[in-house]
Tab-separated table of C-alpha atoms and ligand atoms in Angstrom:
chain	number	residue	atom	x	y	z
A	1	MET	CA	79.378	-196.346	70.186
A	2	ILE	CA	80.334	-194.101	68.109
A	3	VAL	CA	84.200	-192.174	67.299
A	4	VAL	CA	84.665	-189.088	66.497
A	5	THR	CA	88.203	-188.275	65.070
A	6	GLY	CA	89.732	-184.211	65.602
A	7	ALA	CA	87.094	-184.185	68.001
A	8	THR	CA	89.194	-181.137	69.456
A	9	GLY	CA	88.339	-178.887	65.749
A	10	ASN	CA	85.360	-177.228	64.501
A	11	VAL	CA	83.876	-179.918	63.217
A	12	GLY	CA	84.659	-181.906	66.193
A	13	ARG	CA	83.376	-180.282	69.199
A	14	PRO	CA	79.973	-179.464	67.779
A	15	LEU	CA	79.803	-183.167	66.583
A	16	VAL	CA	80.789	-184.514	69.894
A	17	ARG	CA	78.204	-182.817	71.949
A	18	ALA	CA	75.759	-183.201	69.607
A	19	LEU	CA	76.078	-187.209	69.316
A	20	ALA	CA	76.126	-187.309	73.712
A	21	GLU	CA	73.049	-185.129	73.537
A	22	ALA	CA	71.530	-187.319	71.444
A	23	GLY	CA	72.174	-190.289	73.841
A	24	GLU	CA	74.509	-191.514	72.097
A	25	ARG	CA	77.861	-193.049	73.553
A	26	VAL	CA	81.120	-191.432	72.042
A	27	THR	CA	84.638	-191.861	72.042
A	28	ALA	CA	86.442	-188.628	70.832
A	29	VAL	CA	90.256	-188.828	69.159
A	30	SER	CA	92.991	-185.938	68.762
A	31	ARG	CA	96.660	-186.134	69.612
A	32	GLY	CA	96.219	-183.645	72.761
A	33	ARG	CA	92.750	-182.095	74.236
A	34	SER	CA	93.596	-178.990	73.542
A	35	PRO	CA	91.462	-176.610	73.312
A	36	VAL	CA	88.789	-177.802	74.981
A	37	ASP	CA	87.840	-181.383	77.275
A	38	PRO	CA	85.091	-183.634	75.217
A	39	PRO	CA	81.740	-183.063	77.429
A	40	ARG	CA	80.585	-184.789	80.287
A	41	GLY	CA	80.293	-188.479	79.532
A	42	VAL	CA	82.452	-188.610	76.994
A	43	GLY	CA	85.662	-190.628	76.697
A	44	HIS	CA	89.167	-189.070	75.152
A	45	VAL	CA	91.945	-191.202	73.024
A	46	ALA	CA	94.853	-189.813	71.981
A	47	ALA	CA	96.070	-191.861	68.816
A	48	ASP	CA	98.032	-189.882	66.041
A	49	LEU	CA	95.708	-190.679	62.539
A	50	THR	CA	99.263	-191.178	60.261
A	51	VAL	CA	99.816	-194.002	62.094
A	52	PRO	CA	96.579	-195.714	62.109
A	53	GLU	CA	97.639	-198.232	64.571
A	54	THR	CA	97.679	-195.853	67.047
A	55	LEU	CA	93.487	-195.396	66.234
A	56	ARG	CA	92.487	-199.350	66.808
A	57	PRO	CA	92.007	-198.848	71.302
A	58	ALA	CA	89.525	-195.648	70.079
A	59	LEU	CA	87.768	-198.407	67.269
A	60	ALA	CA	86.860	-201.446	70.043
A	61	GLY	CA	83.311	-201.351	69.969
A	62	ALA	CA	83.047	-198.966	67.958
A	63	GLU	CA	80.020	-198.679	65.191
A	64	ALA	CA	80.273	-195.896	63.319
A	65	LEU	CA	83.467	-193.048	63.000
A	66	PHE	CA	83.631	-189.693	62.315
A	67	LEU	CA	86.996	-189.836	60.370
A	68	HIS	CA	89.063	-186.245	59.847
A	69	ASP	CA	91.388	-185.765	57.332
A	70	GLY	CA	93.935	-184.460	59.708
A	71	GLY	CA	94.274	-181.708	58.753
A	72	ALA	CA	96.185	-179.749	55.874
A	73	GLY	CA	94.393	-181.407	53.831
A	74	GLY	CA	95.646	-185.177	54.956
A	75	GLN	CA	99.257	-185.003	53.718
A	76	GLY	CA	101.112	-187.468	55.695
A	77	LEU	CA	97.757	-189.598	55.995
A	78	ASP	CA	98.047	-193.964	54.299
A	79	PRO	CA	94.846	-193.983	53.988
A	80	ARG	CA	94.013	-197.496	52.587
A	81	ALA	CA	96.206	-198.411	55.813
A	82	LEU	CA	94.194	-196.596	57.918
A	83	LEU	CA	90.612	-197.847	56.245
A	84	GLU	CA	92.674	-201.512	57.357
A	85	VAL	CA	92.925	-200.859	60.712
A	86	VAL	CA	89.024	-198.941	60.785
A	87	ALA	CA	87.428	-202.572	58.778
A	88	ASP	CA	89.322	-204.982	60.695
A	89	ALA	CA	88.492	-203.622	63.960
A	90	GLY	CA	84.568	-204.399	63.059
A	91	VAL	CA	83.507	-200.463	62.273
A	92	ARG	CA	79.897	-199.954	60.007
A	93	ARG	CA	79.799	-197.339	58.694
A	94	VAL	CA	82.268	-193.881	58.127
A	95	VAL	CA	81.251	-190.692	57.527
A	96	LEU	CA	84.113	-188.880	56.310
A	97	LEU	CA	85.299	-185.277	56.342
A	98	SER	CA	86.494	-184.239	52.584
A	99	SER	CA	86.574	-180.930	50.785
A	100	GLN	CA	84.885	-179.234	47.710
A	101	GLY	CA	88.329	-179.193	46.855
A	102	VAL	CA	88.528	-182.916	45.904
A	103	VAL	CA	86.167	-181.877	42.739
A	104	SER	CA	86.767	-178.455	42.421
A	105	ARG	CA	90.771	-178.614	41.947
A	106	PRO	CA	91.406	-181.631	41.043
A	107	GLU	CA	94.306	-180.278	39.836
A	108	SER	CA	95.665	-179.170	43.114
A	109	ALA	CA	98.529	-181.132	45.121
A	110	SER	CA	96.619	-180.804	48.216
A	111	HIS	CA	93.345	-179.944	47.475
A	112	GLY	CA	92.628	-182.653	44.931
A	113	VAL	CA	94.999	-185.248	45.052
A	114	VAL	CA	95.509	-186.233	48.796
A	115	GLY	CA	91.495	-185.427	49.202
A	116	ARG	CA	90.743	-187.922	46.595
A	117	ALA	CA	93.209	-191.118	47.532
A	118	ILE	CA	91.347	-190.732	50.780
A	119	GLN	CA	88.221	-190.745	49.281
A	120	GLU	CA	88.877	-194.019	46.615
A	121	ALA	CA	90.104	-195.547	49.897
A	122	VAL	CA	87.069	-194.737	51.979
A	123	ARG	CA	84.699	-195.997	48.678
A	124	ALA	CA	87.248	-199.333	48.842
A	125	SER	CA	86.593	-199.927	52.639
A	126	GLY	CA	83.719	-202.284	52.128
A	127	LEU	CA	82.201	-199.993	54.574
A	128	ALA	CA	79.103	-198.160	54.702
A	129	TRP	CA	80.054	-194.924	54.249
A	130	THR	CA	79.248	-191.189	53.641
A	131	ILE	CA	81.680	-188.705	52.244
A	132	LEU	CA	81.246	-185.282	53.860
A	133	ARG	CA	82.626	-182.268	51.117
A	134	PRO	CA	81.615	-178.590	52.696
A	135	GLY	CA	83.533	-174.792	50.689
A	136	GLY	CA	84.982	-172.885	52.394
A	137	PHE	CA	84.613	-173.057	56.491
A	138	SER	CA	83.071	-170.060	58.383
A	139	SER	CA	85.482	-170.419	61.164
A	140	ASN	CA	87.907	-169.834	59.080
A	141	ALA	CA	87.409	-165.923	60.552
A	142	LEU	CA	88.894	-167.363	63.878
A	143	ALA	CA	92.161	-166.288	62.091
A	144	TRP	CA	90.925	-162.430	62.100
A	145	ALA	CA	90.071	-162.936	66.078
A	146	ASP	CA	93.734	-160.990	66.891
A	147	SER	CA	93.697	-157.988	65.120
A	148	VAL	CA	89.973	-157.611	65.923
A	149	ARG	CA	90.286	-157.542	69.403
A	150	ALA	CA	93.452	-155.485	69.225
A	151	GLU	CA	92.303	-152.744	66.197
A	152	ARG	CA	88.870	-153.813	65.155
A	153	THR	CA	90.708	-154.174	61.904
A	154	VAL	CA	89.854	-157.587	59.840
A	155	ALA	CA	92.863	-157.980	57.153
A	156	ALA	CA	92.129	-159.436	54.184
A	157	PRO	CA	92.688	-160.504	50.049
A	158	PHE	CA	90.139	-160.251	47.691
A	159	GLY	CA	87.582	-157.793	49.803
A	160	ASP	CA	85.461	-157.769	47.611
A	161	VAL	CA	84.390	-161.417	46.173
A	162	GLY	CA	81.806	-163.588	47.800
A	163	ILE	CA	81.809	-168.215	48.187
A	164	PRO	CA	79.288	-169.218	50.409
A	165	VAL	CA	81.225	-170.242	53.644
A	166	ILE	CA	79.660	-173.443	55.508
A	167	ASP	CA	79.452	-173.338	59.583
A	168	PRO	CA	81.018	-176.267	61.032
A	169	VAL	CA	77.789	-176.625	63.295
A	170	ASP	CA	76.078	-177.369	59.696
A	171	ILE	CA	79.113	-179.859	58.695
A	172	ALA	CA	78.574	-181.565	62.274
A	173	ALA	CA	74.429	-181.576	62.354
A	174	VAL	CA	74.960	-183.270	59.089
A	175	ALA	CA	77.933	-185.615	60.160
A	176	ALA	CA	75.200	-187.550	62.997
A	177	MET	CA	72.973	-187.778	61.159
A	178	ALA	CA	74.743	-189.845	58.476
A	179	LEU	CA	76.774	-191.538	61.788
A	180	ARG	CA	73.282	-192.097	63.281
A	181	LYS	CA	71.344	-193.705	60.386
A	182	ASP	CA	72.037	-196.255	57.405
A	183	GLU	CA	69.622	-193.720	54.949
A	184	HIS	CA	73.000	-191.925	54.547
A	185	ALA	CA	75.102	-194.558	52.757
A	186	GLY	CA	76.418	-194.055	49.736
A	187	ARG	CA	75.767	-190.576	49.470
A	188	ILE	CA	78.122	-187.710	49.113
A	189	TYR	CA	76.811	-184.299	50.208
A	190	GLU	CA	78.104	-181.089	48.927
A	191	LEU	CA	78.119	-178.618	52.601
A	192	ASN	CA	78.279	-174.867	51.785
A	193	GLY	CA	76.161	-171.385	53.396
A	194	PRO	CA	73.330	-169.987	51.888
A	195	THR	CA	74.588	-167.961	49.784
A	196	ALA	CA	78.166	-165.773	48.950
A	197	ILE	CA	79.399	-163.376	51.808
A	198	THR	CA	82.941	-161.475	51.094
A	199	PRO	CA	85.423	-160.646	52.802
A	200	ARG	CA	84.354	-157.071	53.991
A	201	GLN	CA	80.457	-158.057	54.751
A	202	GLN	CA	82.486	-161.170	56.606
A	203	ALA	CA	83.960	-157.581	58.433
A	204	GLU	CA	80.678	-155.898	58.700
A	205	ALA	CA	79.188	-158.808	60.187
A	206	ILE	CA	81.869	-159.445	62.667
A	207	GLY	CA	81.171	-155.662	63.175
A	208	ALA	CA	77.099	-156.015	63.911
A	209	ALA	CA	77.813	-158.603	66.169
A	210	LEU	CA	79.973	-156.984	68.400
A	211	GLY	CA	78.273	-153.941	67.945
A	212	VAL	CA	81.056	-151.852	66.754
A	213	PRO	CA	82.487	-151.211	63.296
A	214	VAL	CA	85.228	-153.245	62.163
A	215	GLN	CA	87.739	-151.818	59.483
A	216	PHE	CA	88.294	-153.908	56.826
A	217	VAL	CA	92.163	-153.527	55.003
A	218	GLU	CA	92.856	-155.126	51.927
A	219	LEU	CA	95.484	-157.186	51.110
A	220	THR	CA	97.248	-158.191	48.252
A	221	ARG	CA	97.948	-161.587	47.360
A	222	ALA	CA	100.908	-161.349	48.073
A	223	GLU	CA	100.674	-160.181	51.395
A	224	ALA	CA	97.515	-162.649	51.715
A	225	HIS	CA	100.194	-165.407	50.858
A	226	ALA	CA	102.758	-164.301	53.382
A	227	ARG	CA	100.343	-164.178	56.439
A	228	MET	CA	98.985	-167.882	55.178
A	229	ALA	CA	102.131	-169.592	54.923
A	230	THR	CA	103.085	-169.089	59.006
A	231	PHE	CA	100.318	-171.741	59.663
A	232	LEU	CA	100.051	-173.675	56.822
A	233	PRO	CA	101.750	-175.466	53.866
A	234	GLU	CA	102.957	-174.078	50.931
A	235	PRO	CA	100.370	-176.082	48.894
A	236	VAL	CA	97.675	-175.360	50.685
A	237	VAL	CA	97.980	-171.509	50.537
A	238	GLU	CA	98.878	-171.403	46.885
A	239	THR	CA	94.930	-173.782	46.317
A	240	THR	CA	93.224	-171.370	48.542
A	241	LEU	CA	94.174	-168.278	47.552
A	242	THR	CA	92.650	-168.980	44.133
A	243	VAL	CA	89.692	-170.268	45.344
A	244	LEU	CA	89.107	-167.093	48.011
A	245	GLY	CA	90.236	-164.796	44.910
A	246	GLU	CA	89.008	-166.765	41.965
A	247	PRO	CA	86.200	-169.116	43.174
A	248	ASN	CA	85.026	-171.180	39.933
A	249	ALA	CA	81.691	-172.520	39.462
A	250	ILE	CA	81.542	-175.048	41.457
A	251	GLU	CA	82.852	-173.432	44.707
A	252	LEU	CA	79.607	-170.405	44.072
A	253	ARG	CA	77.374	-173.451	43.871
A	254	LEU	CA	74.604	-173.330	46.412
A	255	SER	CA	74.219	-176.799	47.062
A	256	PRO	CA	70.949	-177.682	48.386
A	257	ASP	CA	72.321	-180.834	50.459
A	258	VAL	CA	72.044	-179.118	54.169
A	259	GLU	CA	68.241	-178.585	53.749
A	260	ARG	CA	67.902	-181.573	52.568
A	261	VAL	CA	69.660	-183.578	55.242
A	262	LEU	CA	68.983	-181.046	57.845
A	263	GLY	CA	65.382	-179.642	57.012
A	264	ARG	CA	66.358	-176.648	57.367
A	265	ALA	CA	68.146	-174.017	55.427
A	266	PRO	CA	72.672	-173.890	56.224
A	267	ARG	CA	73.275	-171.364	59.064
A	268	SER	CA	74.923	-167.643	57.728
A	269	PHE	CA	77.671	-166.387	58.631
A	270	ALA	CA	75.652	-163.470	60.667
A	271	ASP	CA	74.147	-166.618	62.558
A	272	TRP	CA	78.073	-167.974	62.990
A	273	ALA	CA	79.633	-164.414	63.976
A	274	ARG	CA	76.667	-163.867	66.610
A	275	GLU	CA	77.135	-167.355	68.728
A	276	ASN	CA	81.195	-167.016	68.034
A	277	VAL	CA	81.253	-163.497	69.918
A	278	GLU	CA	83.367	-163.612	71.865
A	279	ALA	CA	86.523	-165.169	70.474
A	280	PHE	CA	86.529	-161.370	68.934
A	281	ARG	CA	85.786	-159.159	72.331
B	1	NAP	N1	88.699	-174.896	57.079
B	1	NAP	C1	88.271	-174.478	55.603
B	1	NAP	O1	88.296	-173.956	54.675
B	1	NAP	C2	87.593	-176.108	55.166
B	1	NAP	C3	86.699	-176.214	53.436
B	1	NAP	C4	87.443	-177.361	53.004
B	1	NAP	C5	87.157	-178.956	53.879
B	1	NAP	N2	88.147	-178.985	54.991
B	1	NAP	C6	88.414	-179.920	55.696
B	1	NAP	O2	88.309	-179.843	57.348
B	1	NAP	C7	89.215	-180.404	58.401
B	1	NAP	C8	89.373	-179.003	59.467
B	1	NAP	O3	88.317	-179.579	60.121
B	1	NAP	P1	88.675	-178.782	61.454
B	1	NAP	O4	88.507	-177.557	60.698
B	1	NAP	O5	87.351	-179.108	62.128
B	1	NAP	O6	89.381	-178.619	62.189
B	1	NAP	P2	90.458	-178.125	62.990
B	1	NAP	O7	89.990	-177.369	64.052
B	1	NAP	O8	91.856	-177.759	62.751
B	1	NAP	O9	90.597	-179.462	64.009
B	1	NAP	C9	91.618	-180.223	63.859
B	1	NAP	C10	91.467	-181.839	64.714
B	1	NAP	O10	92.100	-182.854	64.080
B	1	NAP	C11	93.195	-183.528	65.056
B	1	NAP	N3	93.913	-183.694	64.252
B	1	NAP	C12	95.380	-183.080	63.466
B	1	NAP	N4	95.953	-183.674	62.841
B	1	NAP	C13	95.705	-185.284	63.454
B	1	NAP	C14	96.675	-185.985	63.665
B	1	NAP	N5	96.977	-186.252	62.565
B	1	NAP	N6	96.151	-187.105	64.341
B	1	NAP	C15	95.180	-187.048	64.729
B	1	NAP	N7	94.351	-186.443	65.280
B	1	NAP	C16	94.589	-184.965	64.552
B	1	NAP	C17	93.058	-182.648	66.090
B	1	NAP	O11	93.537	-182.413	67.482
B	1	NAP	P3	94.921	-182.583	67.663
B	1	NAP	O12	95.492	-181.119	67.168
B	1	NAP	O13	95.456	-182.342	69.207
B	1	NAP	O14	95.453	-184.040	67.184
B	1	NAP	C18	91.904	-181.628	66.001
B	1	NAP	O15	91.200	-182.020	66.700
B	1	NAP	C19	90.937	-180.107	56.807
B	1	NAP	O16	91.418	-180.612	56.841
B	1	NAP	C20	89.993	-179.689	55.394
B	1	NAP	O17	90.523	-181.182	54.911
B	1	NAP	C21	88.474	-177.255	55.464
């Protein structure tokens, strides 16, 4: 049996689906069930990763665990206590959803320091581990869904600075491989998209998927900061804006890892926009 934490999230949802379609027994874990119930035949267990003991009932009989960091870069987690519960339950294999920020922004309290602590706990757990380090997600564009629906407008900072965003479906596909096969043990996969894409080009791609033009409005860094601070903790906002405005060589590097693991190129932002067009209609 495979346990998927973060099961209602951008990565967890397609991961649960992929594993269930592959015939695996899956237990989906999150604190609530919203926004989407798991597919038929998949059990759901409520647990809070910041209270490790609450995960224990979900782990009974589990062979492998997909470990989400609980969001916001993993703040609030006690990684050692969490991994002790996981190892004690007899789980053999753990696949961690980490972040490229662990290496690209090691000095950042949110992306670097907390992320590194979780990663170290996973590596010290004695379990067979695989670490996934994605860059920015295509699904971050869902933050524009309301303004696209209401005014056909995307407002974002750094309109002409591109990064190679990754489709969460690709992260889920790599995770599914690593959860099912021993050959991925001890590997760290850097996951990003096929090419750098700017916010202005993302707005165009959403417009193309909708079949109507979408206008791009450039925000200043201060304006973007104020908007992001309504749903993200302060240190996460600061580092995220720096990544978006001044991506470094690690953040711009096109990693071969999606193609190596899946045997196909990573999906483009245009693919993601077409697949998720209903969110913008
Ligand atoms: N977005 C990016 O650009 C980016 C880039 C690199 C890495 N990442 C990493 O990817 C993660 C985000 O993945 P995602 O987009 O799939 O997440 P998401 O869509 O925000 O979903 C979060 C999932 O985790 C669950 N969750 C949150 N806090 C929890 C807790 N304390 N205990 C148990 N479950 C909890 C949520 O359900 P409940 O709320 O119901 O519990 C939900 O299922 C981030 O944390 C980050 O480290 C993101």
